[in-house]
Amino acid sequence: MFLTQLVHGLTLGACYALIALGYSMVYGIIGLINFAHGDIYMLGSFFALYLTSVVKMKIAPAFLIAMGLTSLVGLVIERVAYKPLRRSGRLSPLISAIGVSIFLSTLLNMYMGPQTRGFPDVITELQVKLGEIVITTTQLYIVAMSIALMLLLRHIVMRTRVGQAMRACSWDREVASLMGINVDQIIALTFAIGSALAAAAGVMMGVYFNAWWPLMGFSAGIKAFTAAVLGGIGSIPGAMLGGVVLGLVEILGSAYLQSSYRDAISFTILIIVLLVRPSGLLGRKIEQKV
Amino acid sequence: MALLELKEITMQFGGLTAVDHLDLRLEEGVIFGLIGPNGAGKTTVFNLVTGVYKPTSGSIYFKGERIDGKPPYSITAMGISRTFQNIRIFKSLSALDNVKIGRHCKSSMNLFHSVIPGPFTAREERDIEEKSMEYLRMVGLEHKKDILSKNLPYGEQRRLEIARALACEPKILLLDEPAAGMNRQEKTEIMDLVRRIRDTLGVTVFLVEHDMKVVMGVSETVAVLDYGKKICEGTPSQVQSDERVIEAYLGRRARRTRKAV
Amino acid sequence: MNVKKLISLSIAALLIVSVTAGCSGGQPTQKSAEQKPPEQKLADTGPIKIGFLGALTGNVASYGINTLKGMKLAVEEINAAGGVLGRPLEIVIEDNRGDKTEIANVTKKFVTRDKVAAVIGDPTTGGTKVAAAICQENKTVLVSAGAVGPGVVEIGDYIFRDVVIDPIAVPAVVKWLKDSLKWKRVALIVSVNNDYSVGQAKLFEDALKKEGIEIAIKESIQDGDTVFTSQVTKIKKANVDGMIAPIYYTEGALLMIEAKKQGLNKVFIGGDGLLSPVLWELAKGATEGCMVFAGFSPDEPDEITKKFIDKVKQVYNEEPDMFHAQGYDAVYLVADAMKRANSADPSVFKTALAQTKDLRGVCGVLTILPNREPLRTPINVLEVKGQKFALKARVPVTAPQ
Amino acid sequence: MIDAYTIQILVVFGINAIMALGLNLITGVTGQLSLGHAGFMSVGAYTAAIMTLRLHTPYVLNLLAAGVVAGLSGVVLGFPTLRLYGDYLAIATLGFGEIVRVLFLNLEITGGGLGLSAIPSKTNLAVVYACLGITLYVMSKIQKSRVGRALMAIREDEVAAIAMGVNSTSLKVQAFAVGAFFAGISGGLYAHYLTYINPNDFGFMKSIDSLSMVVLGGMGSLPGVLLGAAVLTYAPEKLRFLQNYRMICYGAFLVFMMVFRPNGLLGGTDLRQLVKASFKGLNWGAMAKQGARTREGIGGSKDGIA
């Protein structure tokens, strides 16, 4: 029983990690609490749903096209809703993000209806049995995907020129631009990558839970925010770790404590973790330079 | 009894020792300069005195009372106030409001007083306003009281920060590089101001400065820090002729230059 | 100082007033037209207005949208047949997002600006309670299509509902479970943030206790959840005869998918919250055999119901669910009362509404009891078979003493 | 001339404004981003409802108790979490709001998911505006006082504020307590107005709504917050003619407003300035522009990415 729950917890954690990765990346670079991230995730999932069920595409190409389309939408959103606000504190873009979130979710609500929709059978589900635990192929895909994307992302940020520019922008945008970095371009790129990651998460989660609905981004956004903060804002391995911890806490909390208190349990643990480590599990310590 | 006394102060950050067994004594009414090359630990000393850091070992006494380990705000209330190396005024508040916040520990209205009006609160508010204007006048900014402080020119921001620190009516004022980034004219003005603060208000001044002319011109006693250690202390002329000081400044610079080449 | 304070406060007040003046000045033409004395709306030959109260966006939008679709069909039919008292019906549509404040806003708008004769909705019990207080105060009839929880009609004599109410249905169904299916040990699943679910679960608990069926395990979910793994694992371990799941169809379908994944091959039974084609559209076979009790039966329907099902399919290209049916019936219930009372004045036709007896609707036969609670008989127990609900049993109910 | 629908909107505006003014003290004045303000409102609403339903206490007492209990919960939240900075604090407050919601969904006394109904309808326009008046008075007094200046100092630069002798932890807790007190009052008004409350009514969206009011109006500015509350209460109603497109337009409207006035409608102006401006016949727009602030301090944690 415990091992089964553990497997479920890890899978759910990998899902949260997937959403949190893109979130944390955008967050790390422009410091925006992007409440629209969840809705971008919903949109990515929608594209995949449309492509697989209406266009009857296979999942692999649908997955890639969904990521591409979503990153385009991400670019547009950045240009329209965030770029004009780059110099105006941190709460104005936050409200703007809420506007984008309401816009996207009601738009899809209008075109698709509020009903939850299932994905067609796009992945042949096989089961691997290890004693009492049963692991499905989808679960394996999700865990593998989130680890792969984390490594890829970390590679991009730490080892490439673009990543170097991103890190420069995250430390000090003005200095970065003085160094000849095109800050606008880098931020746009960050958004594109972040949105593509959100889409990847959306597709995987949509397939795994077999559910798409216009408001699915709302709770996903909160979970991503929570996972990112728990792991340490801006830290890519932190987002991964935060997601996994959150998933485990949710599953094990509802299995061994009270399932009706699930969210309260996970937030209590979050607050306790933050009190012990005020900048998250893997976050850099905030130094108040005097 | 010295006004401020640091005994055997050591401060370590991880493996780095920023301040190393430092002893300092400031008598009441002096202008005391602390100099040293970059990274010598001058600002750390200020942070230790004001309670931002807690020393790894050693003790700090103010008016005979031990203050290390106390929270910064209560150290301020006891009569130590400071300015910052990189100006830290309250940018989107007016110049007058900045100074009024300096009056915080000299007034006592709490939340309830501010809501329930009475003769006491009115009197106190009037007192805050008058005193704050006095300090603004002292630094020559009385005509700019309603201007948002971030819109003031650099030199005036520095002076505003000093006025804010004075508004606490400190026994001792810690100035962290008050002349940094100023032109000659402004530097002379700052030196005048420092002298006036001591002469008219009787405030002891503890000064960290990079600019030799300013330190030497205004201080009565100067101490030199190098790698967290005090290597010399005396009158400006004594310090200027001290071998170790010259070595710390010039010798190092010479070594560095060689390395860079 | 004091003068300054006064000035600043009065400026603030001025600001409010100017803002609110903007509020009320918004629709001057409309208002002057509607500021006529209230008798006028009842006497003239204009359309009889019915307010639709429900969410078209937000979390509970699917209930509101389908209720509205059902209402529209009924109104079309009635108008095509000459309307009520020679006047056509007209639905005033406003979205409330499922937000209580907006529900209050919309209801106030209905009763004061639109001067509707009746308000139909809200599909949720909580929303209905907020709206009911306002309707009662303003003497406008409210018929809830969906509020099944307790404490609704008690709000006042203008408040009605046309649902299968749980206090009557649940004991009957539990008795049937014991007698016909021989269940002895069950799991109870409740969605804690859904008032429908919490209310029905409480009734189930009482009824199960009374019938001597053991609740082996009680598990909680939340509306909006997609992950039910730990709940299903625990239920599977509890080794029960069946699961009682008074929850809505989306969570129901996802829960049943998870149950099938984990090899929990026991039957779920739930209330009309589960009655939606979403069950098999989403769950691809995982819901096979799942049971639902409701007043509405798409299988072996009578004439009226069959006509209704065909019409929904034809107009909206979808299978009707509970909300379509309740919305549709609510309009007929109101129209019937107006006809019998020969008046569209709420204070008059509410009496006729309270005397409704054996009204044939798509959800069965409806009688309003003396305490203004509806009695629907029989209760249909349906079973998911392939892509449809098949009638499994008809459980008769009688009015409680 | 004013019909019940208008009164309804005015009451809702008043309740929203009281809540937003409370949040403004925490976020706008003190600079602490709070995403759990609805949690305080919820505590207030439930306090009032439970008192009236179980103890049959008088209305005014219920309102006061709603404020006091919510204020205490602000202190309880404040002490442990105010050691956190920036977005770490934000998520802790969000967590608080969620914990309160889940707790109320599970407790017996709060009616769980069924909520509490049949709360006597007592709140009317006069009461709401009396409360709003008191709130405005208190807030304007606080903002102009020693405490208010210290709070603003914390927002501008906490390190410097402490160096000026400001006990920032204590003051932040006080700001949370007062902000929560008024959220509690608005919760009490809400409960006695709608007569029915449910934990889900005080979710994250409600917190976000009031945050939007504060930011849209202009943080720290009392008329700004009033205007923000008015606009965001009125806009969804005014947009009703758009039917299906209503919420889509509302979302676009939020984006547009922020892009158009990044510092809020009246960002950076305060009552005093407005009074002076209106006397001297100055240009209000210029005034706002002069006062416009960038608020880098809030939630600012330069962490970089790794």
PDB file of N, CA and C in Angstrom, chain C residues 267-312:
ATOM      1  N   VAL C 267     -19.359  -1.484  -7.915  1.00  0.00           N
ATOM      2  CA  VAL C 267     -20.268  -0.530  -8.561  1.00  0.00           C
ATOM      3  C   VAL C 267     -20.373   0.774  -7.764  1.00  0.00           C
ATOM      4  N   PHE C 268     -20.399   1.872  -8.494  1.00  0.00           N
ATOM      5  CA  PHE C 268     -20.650   3.174  -7.889  1.00  0.00           C
ATOM      6  C   PHE C 268     -22.131   3.499  -8.031  1.00  0.00           C
ATOM      7  N   ILE C 269     -22.695   4.120  -7.017  1.00  0.00           N
ATOM      8  CA  ILE C 269     -24.039   4.680  -7.197  1.00  0.00           C
ATOM      9  C   ILE C 269     -24.029   6.116  -6.691  1.00  0.00           C
ATOM     10  N   GLY C 270     -24.702   6.971  -7.442  1.00  0.00           N
ATOM     11  CA  GLY C 270     -24.755   8.366  -7.046  1.00  0.00           C
ATOM     12  C   GLY C 270     -26.083   8.977  -7.436  1.00  0.00           C
ATOM     13  N   GLY C 271     -26.263  10.232  -7.070  1.00  0.00           N
ATOM     14  CA  GLY C 271     -27.516  10.920  -7.347  1.00  0.00           C
ATOM     15  C   GLY C 271     -27.526  11.525  -8.735  1.00  0.00           C
ATOM     16  N   ASP C 272     -28.477  12.419  -8.973  1.00  0.00           N
ATOM     17  CA  ASP C 272     -28.623  12.983 -10.319  1.00  0.00           C
ATOM     18  C   ASP C 272     -27.434  13.857 -10.706  1.00  0.00           C
ATOM     19  N   GLY C 273     -26.557  14.139  -9.759  1.00  0.00           N
ATOM     20  CA  GLY C 273     -25.336  14.861 -10.098  1.00  0.00           C
ATOM     21  C   GLY C 273     -24.495  14.086 -11.103  1.00  0.00           C
ATOM     22  N   LEU C 274     -24.676  12.767 -11.111  1.00  0.00           N
ATOM     23  CA  LEU C 274     -23.901  11.935 -12.039  1.00  0.00           C
ATOM     24  C   LEU C 274     -24.597  11.786 -13.389  1.00  0.00           C
ATOM     25  N   LEU C 275     -25.837  12.242 -13.466  1.00  0.00           N
ATOM     26  CA  LEU C 275     -26.635  11.961 -14.662  1.00  0.00           C
ATOM     27  C   LEU C 275     -26.225  12.857 -15.824  1.00  0.00           C
ATOM     28  N   SER C 276     -25.195  12.437 -16.529  1.00  0.00           N
ATOM     29  CA  SER C 276     -24.751  13.224 -17.674  1.00  0.00           C
ATOM     30  C   SER C 276     -23.983  12.312 -18.618  1.00  0.00           C
ATOM     31  N   PRO C 277     -24.125  12.545 -19.899  1.00  0.00           N
ATOM     32  CA  PRO C 277     -23.367  11.732 -20.858  1.00  0.00           C
ATOM     33  C   PRO C 277     -21.863  11.904 -20.697  1.00  0.00           C
ATOM     34  N   VAL C 278     -21.454  12.923 -19.957  1.00  0.00           N
ATOM     35  CA  VAL C 278     -20.019  13.121 -19.699  1.00  0.00           C
ATOM     36  C   VAL C 278     -19.419  11.838 -19.115  1.00  0.00           C
ATOM     37  N   LEU C 279     -20.257  11.096 -18.354  1.00  0.00           N
ATOM     38  CA  LEU C 279     -19.769   9.869 -17.721  1.00  0.00           C
ATOM     39  C   LEU C 279     -19.065   8.958 -18.714  1.00  0.00           C
ATOM     40  N   TRP C 280     -19.704   8.668 -19.835  1.00  0.00           N
ATOM     41  CA  TRP C 280     -19.028   7.758 -20.765  1.00  0.00           C
ATOM     42  C   TRP C 280     -18.177   8.488 -21.787  1.00  0.00           C
ATOM     43  N   GLU C 281     -18.496   9.749 -22.036  1.00  0.00           N
ATOM     44  CA  GLU C 281     -17.647  10.503 -22.969  1.00  0.00           C
ATOM     45  C   GLU C 281     -16.234  10.619 -22.406  1.00  0.00           C
ATOM     46  N   LEU C 282     -16.149  10.828 -21.093  1.00  0.00           N
ATOM     47  CA  LEU C 282     -14.863  11.042 -20.463  1.00  0.00           C
ATOM     48  C   LEU C 282     -14.200   9.723 -20.101  1.00  0.00           C
ATOM     49  N   ALA C 283     -15.030   8.776 -19.666  1.00  0.00           N
ATOM     50  CA  ALA C 283     -14.444   7.627 -18.979  1.00  0.00           C
ATOM     51  C   ALA C 283     -14.231   6.415 -19.861  1.00  0.00           C
ATOM     52  N   LYS C 284     -14.693   6.451 -21.096  1.00  0.00           N
ATOM     53  CA  LYS C 284     -14.425   5.366 -22.041  1.00  0.00           C
ATOM     54  C   LYS C 284     -14.598   3.993 -21.420  1.00  0.00           C
ATOM     55  N   GLY C 285     -15.769   3.702 -20.942  1.00  0.00           N
ATOM     56  CA  GLY C 285     -16.025   2.345 -20.475  1.00  0.00           C
ATOM     57  C   GLY C 285     -15.776   2.116 -19.004  1.00  0.00           C
ATOM     58  N   ALA C 286     -15.022   3.015 -18.382  1.00  0.00           N
ATOM     59  CA  ALA C 286     -14.722   2.797 -16.967  1.00  0.00           C
ATOM     60  C   ALA C 286     -15.968   2.961 -16.114  1.00  0.00           C
ATOM     61  N   THR C 287     -16.979   3.623 -16.653  1.00  0.00           N
ATOM     62  CA  THR C 287     -18.173   3.870 -15.853  1.00  0.00           C
ATOM     63  C   THR C 287     -19.252   2.822 -16.084  1.00  0.00           C
ATOM     64  N   GLU C 288     -18.951   1.826 -16.893  1.00  0.00           N
ATOM     65  CA  GLU C 288     -19.931   0.787 -17.198  1.00  0.00           C
ATOM     66  C   GLU C 288     -20.487   0.187 -15.902  1.00  0.00           C
ATOM     67  N   GLY C 289     -21.801   0.139 -15.838  1.00  0.00           N
ATOM     68  CA  GLY C 289     -22.428  -0.478 -14.673  1.00  0.00           C
ATOM     69  C   GLY C 289     -22.674   0.481 -13.522  1.00  0.00           C
ATOM     70  N   CYS C 290     -22.165   1.695 -13.643  1.00  0.00           N
ATOM     71  CA  CYS C 290     -22.378   2.689 -12.602  1.00  0.00           C
ATOM     72  C   CYS C 290     -23.859   3.060 -12.519  1.00  0.00           C
ATOM     73  N   MET C 291     -24.359   3.256 -11.300  1.00  0.00           N
ATOM     74  CA  MET C 291     -25.789   3.508 -11.135  1.00  0.00           C
ATOM     75  C   MET C 291     -26.056   4.942 -10.683  1.00  0.00           C
ATOM     76  N   VAL C 292     -27.187   5.429 -11.168  1.00  0.00           N
ATOM     77  CA  VAL C 292     -27.571   6.798 -10.876  1.00  0.00           C
ATOM     78  C   VAL C 292     -29.045   6.807 -10.519  1.00  0.00           C
ATOM     79  N   PHE C 293     -29.423   7.503  -9.464  1.00  0.00           N
ATOM     80  CA  PHE C 293     -30.868   7.629  -9.217  1.00  0.00           C
ATOM     81  C   PHE C 293     -31.307   9.058  -9.502  1.00  0.00           C
ATOM     82  N   ALA C 294     -32.439   9.179 -10.182  1.00  0.00           N
ATOM     83  CA  ALA C 294     -32.898  10.500 -10.589  1.00  0.00           C
ATOM     84  C   ALA C 294     -34.379  10.448 -10.922  1.00  0.00           C
ATOM     85  N   GLY C 295     -34.949  11.616 -11.046  1.00  0.00           N
ATOM     86  CA  GLY C 295     -36.345  11.683 -11.465  1.00  0.00           C
ATOM     87  C   GLY C 295     -36.461  11.512 -12.971  1.00  0.00           C
ATOM     88  N   PHE C 296     -35.405  11.868 -13.655  1.00  0.00           N
ATOM     89  CA  PHE C 296     -35.400  11.891 -15.112  1.00  0.00           C
ATOM     90  C   PHE C 296     -34.858  10.559 -15.619  1.00  0.00           C
ATOM     91  N   SER C 297     -35.562   9.960 -16.591  1.00  0.00           N
ATOM     92  CA  SER C 297     -35.064   8.708 -17.138  1.00  0.00           C
ATOM     93  C   SER C 297     -35.032   8.765 -18.653  1.00  0.00           C
ATOM     94  N   PRO C 298     -33.861   8.734 -19.255  1.00  0.00           N
ATOM     95  CA  PRO C 298     -33.787   8.753 -20.721  1.00  0.00           C
ATOM     96  C   PRO C 298     -34.181   7.393 -21.307  1.00  0.00           C
ATOM     97  N   ASP C 299     -34.258   6.368 -20.469  1.00  0.00           N
ATOM     98  CA  ASP C 299     -34.595   5.039 -20.964  1.00  0.00           C
ATOM     99  C   ASP C 299     -36.063   4.749 -20.663  1.00  0.00           C
ATOM    100  N   GLU C 300     -36.704   4.034 -21.594  1.00  0.00           N
ATOM    101  CA  GLU C 300     -38.128   3.723 -21.485  1.00  0.00           C
ATOM    102  C   GLU C 300     -38.925   4.966 -21.119  1.00  0.00           C
ATOM    103  N   PRO C 301     -38.738   6.041 -21.866  1.00  0.00           N
ATOM    104  CA  PRO C 301     -39.398   7.296 -21.479  1.00  0.00           C
ATOM    105  C   PRO C 301     -40.859   7.313 -21.891  1.00  0.00           C
ATOM    106  N   ASP C 302     -41.633   8.153 -21.238  1.00  0.00           N
ATOM    107  CA  ASP C 302     -43.001   8.382 -21.701  1.00  0.00           C
ATOM    108  C   ASP C 302     -42.963   9.375 -22.867  1.00  0.00           C
ATOM    109  N   GLU C 303     -44.115   9.699 -23.380  1.00  0.00           N
ATOM    110  CA  GLU C 303     -44.208  10.554 -24.576  1.00  0.00           C
ATOM    111  C   GLU C 303     -43.462  11.876 -24.399  1.00  0.00           C
ATOM    112  N   ILE C 304     -43.784  12.554 -23.294  1.00  0.00           N
ATOM    113  CA  ILE C 304     -43.243  13.898 -23.068  1.00  0.00           C
ATOM    114  C   ILE C 304     -41.715  13.847 -23.006  1.00  0.00           C
ATOM    115  N   THR C 305     -41.216  12.879 -22.264  1.00  0.00           N
ATOM    116  CA  THR C 305     -39.776  12.788 -22.086  1.00  0.00           C
ATOM    117  C   THR C 305     -39.077  12.479 -23.392  1.00  0.00           C
ATOM    118  N   LYS C 306     -39.687  11.589 -24.173  1.00  0.00           N
ATOM    119  CA  LYS C 306     -39.076  11.195 -25.442  1.00  0.00           C
ATOM    120  C   LYS C 306     -38.981  12.397 -26.384  1.00  0.00           C
ATOM    121  N   LYS C 307     -40.061  13.145 -26.420  1.00  0.00           N
ATOM    122  CA  LYS C 307     -40.089  14.341 -27.267  1.00  0.00           C
ATOM    123  C   LYS C 307     -38.968  15.299 -26.854  1.00  0.00           C
ATOM    124  N   PHE C 308     -38.836  15.441 -25.543  1.00  0.00           N
ATOM    125  CA  PHE C 308     -37.825  16.352 -24.999  1.00  0.00           C
ATOM    126  C   PHE C 308     -36.410  15.890 -25.379  1.00  0.00           C
ATOM    127  N   ILE C 309     -36.167  14.586 -25.228  1.00  0.00           N
ATOM    128  CA  ILE C 309     -34.829  14.068 -25.535  1.00  0.00           C
ATOM    129  C   ILE C 309     -34.486  14.299 -27.003  1.00  0.00           C
ATOM    130  N   ASP C 310     -35.452  14.000 -27.848  1.00  0.00           N
ATOM    131  CA  ASP C 310     -35.227  14.189 -29.285  1.00  0.00           C
ATOM    132  C   ASP C 310     -34.934  15.641 -29.608  1.00  0.00           C
ATOM    133  N   LYS C 311     -35.667  16.512 -28.954  1.00  0.00           N
ATOM    134  CA  LYS C 311     -35.521  17.933 -29.235  1.00  0.00           C
ATOM    135  C   LYS C 311     -34.123  18.434 -28.815  1.00  0.00           C
ATOM    136  N   VAL C 312     -33.691  18.004 -27.658  1.00  0.00           N
ATOM    137  CA  VAL C 312     -32.358  18.427 -27.207  1.00  0.00           C
ATOM    138  C   VAL C 312     -31.304  17.939 -28.198  1.00  0.00           C
TER     139      VAL C 312
END
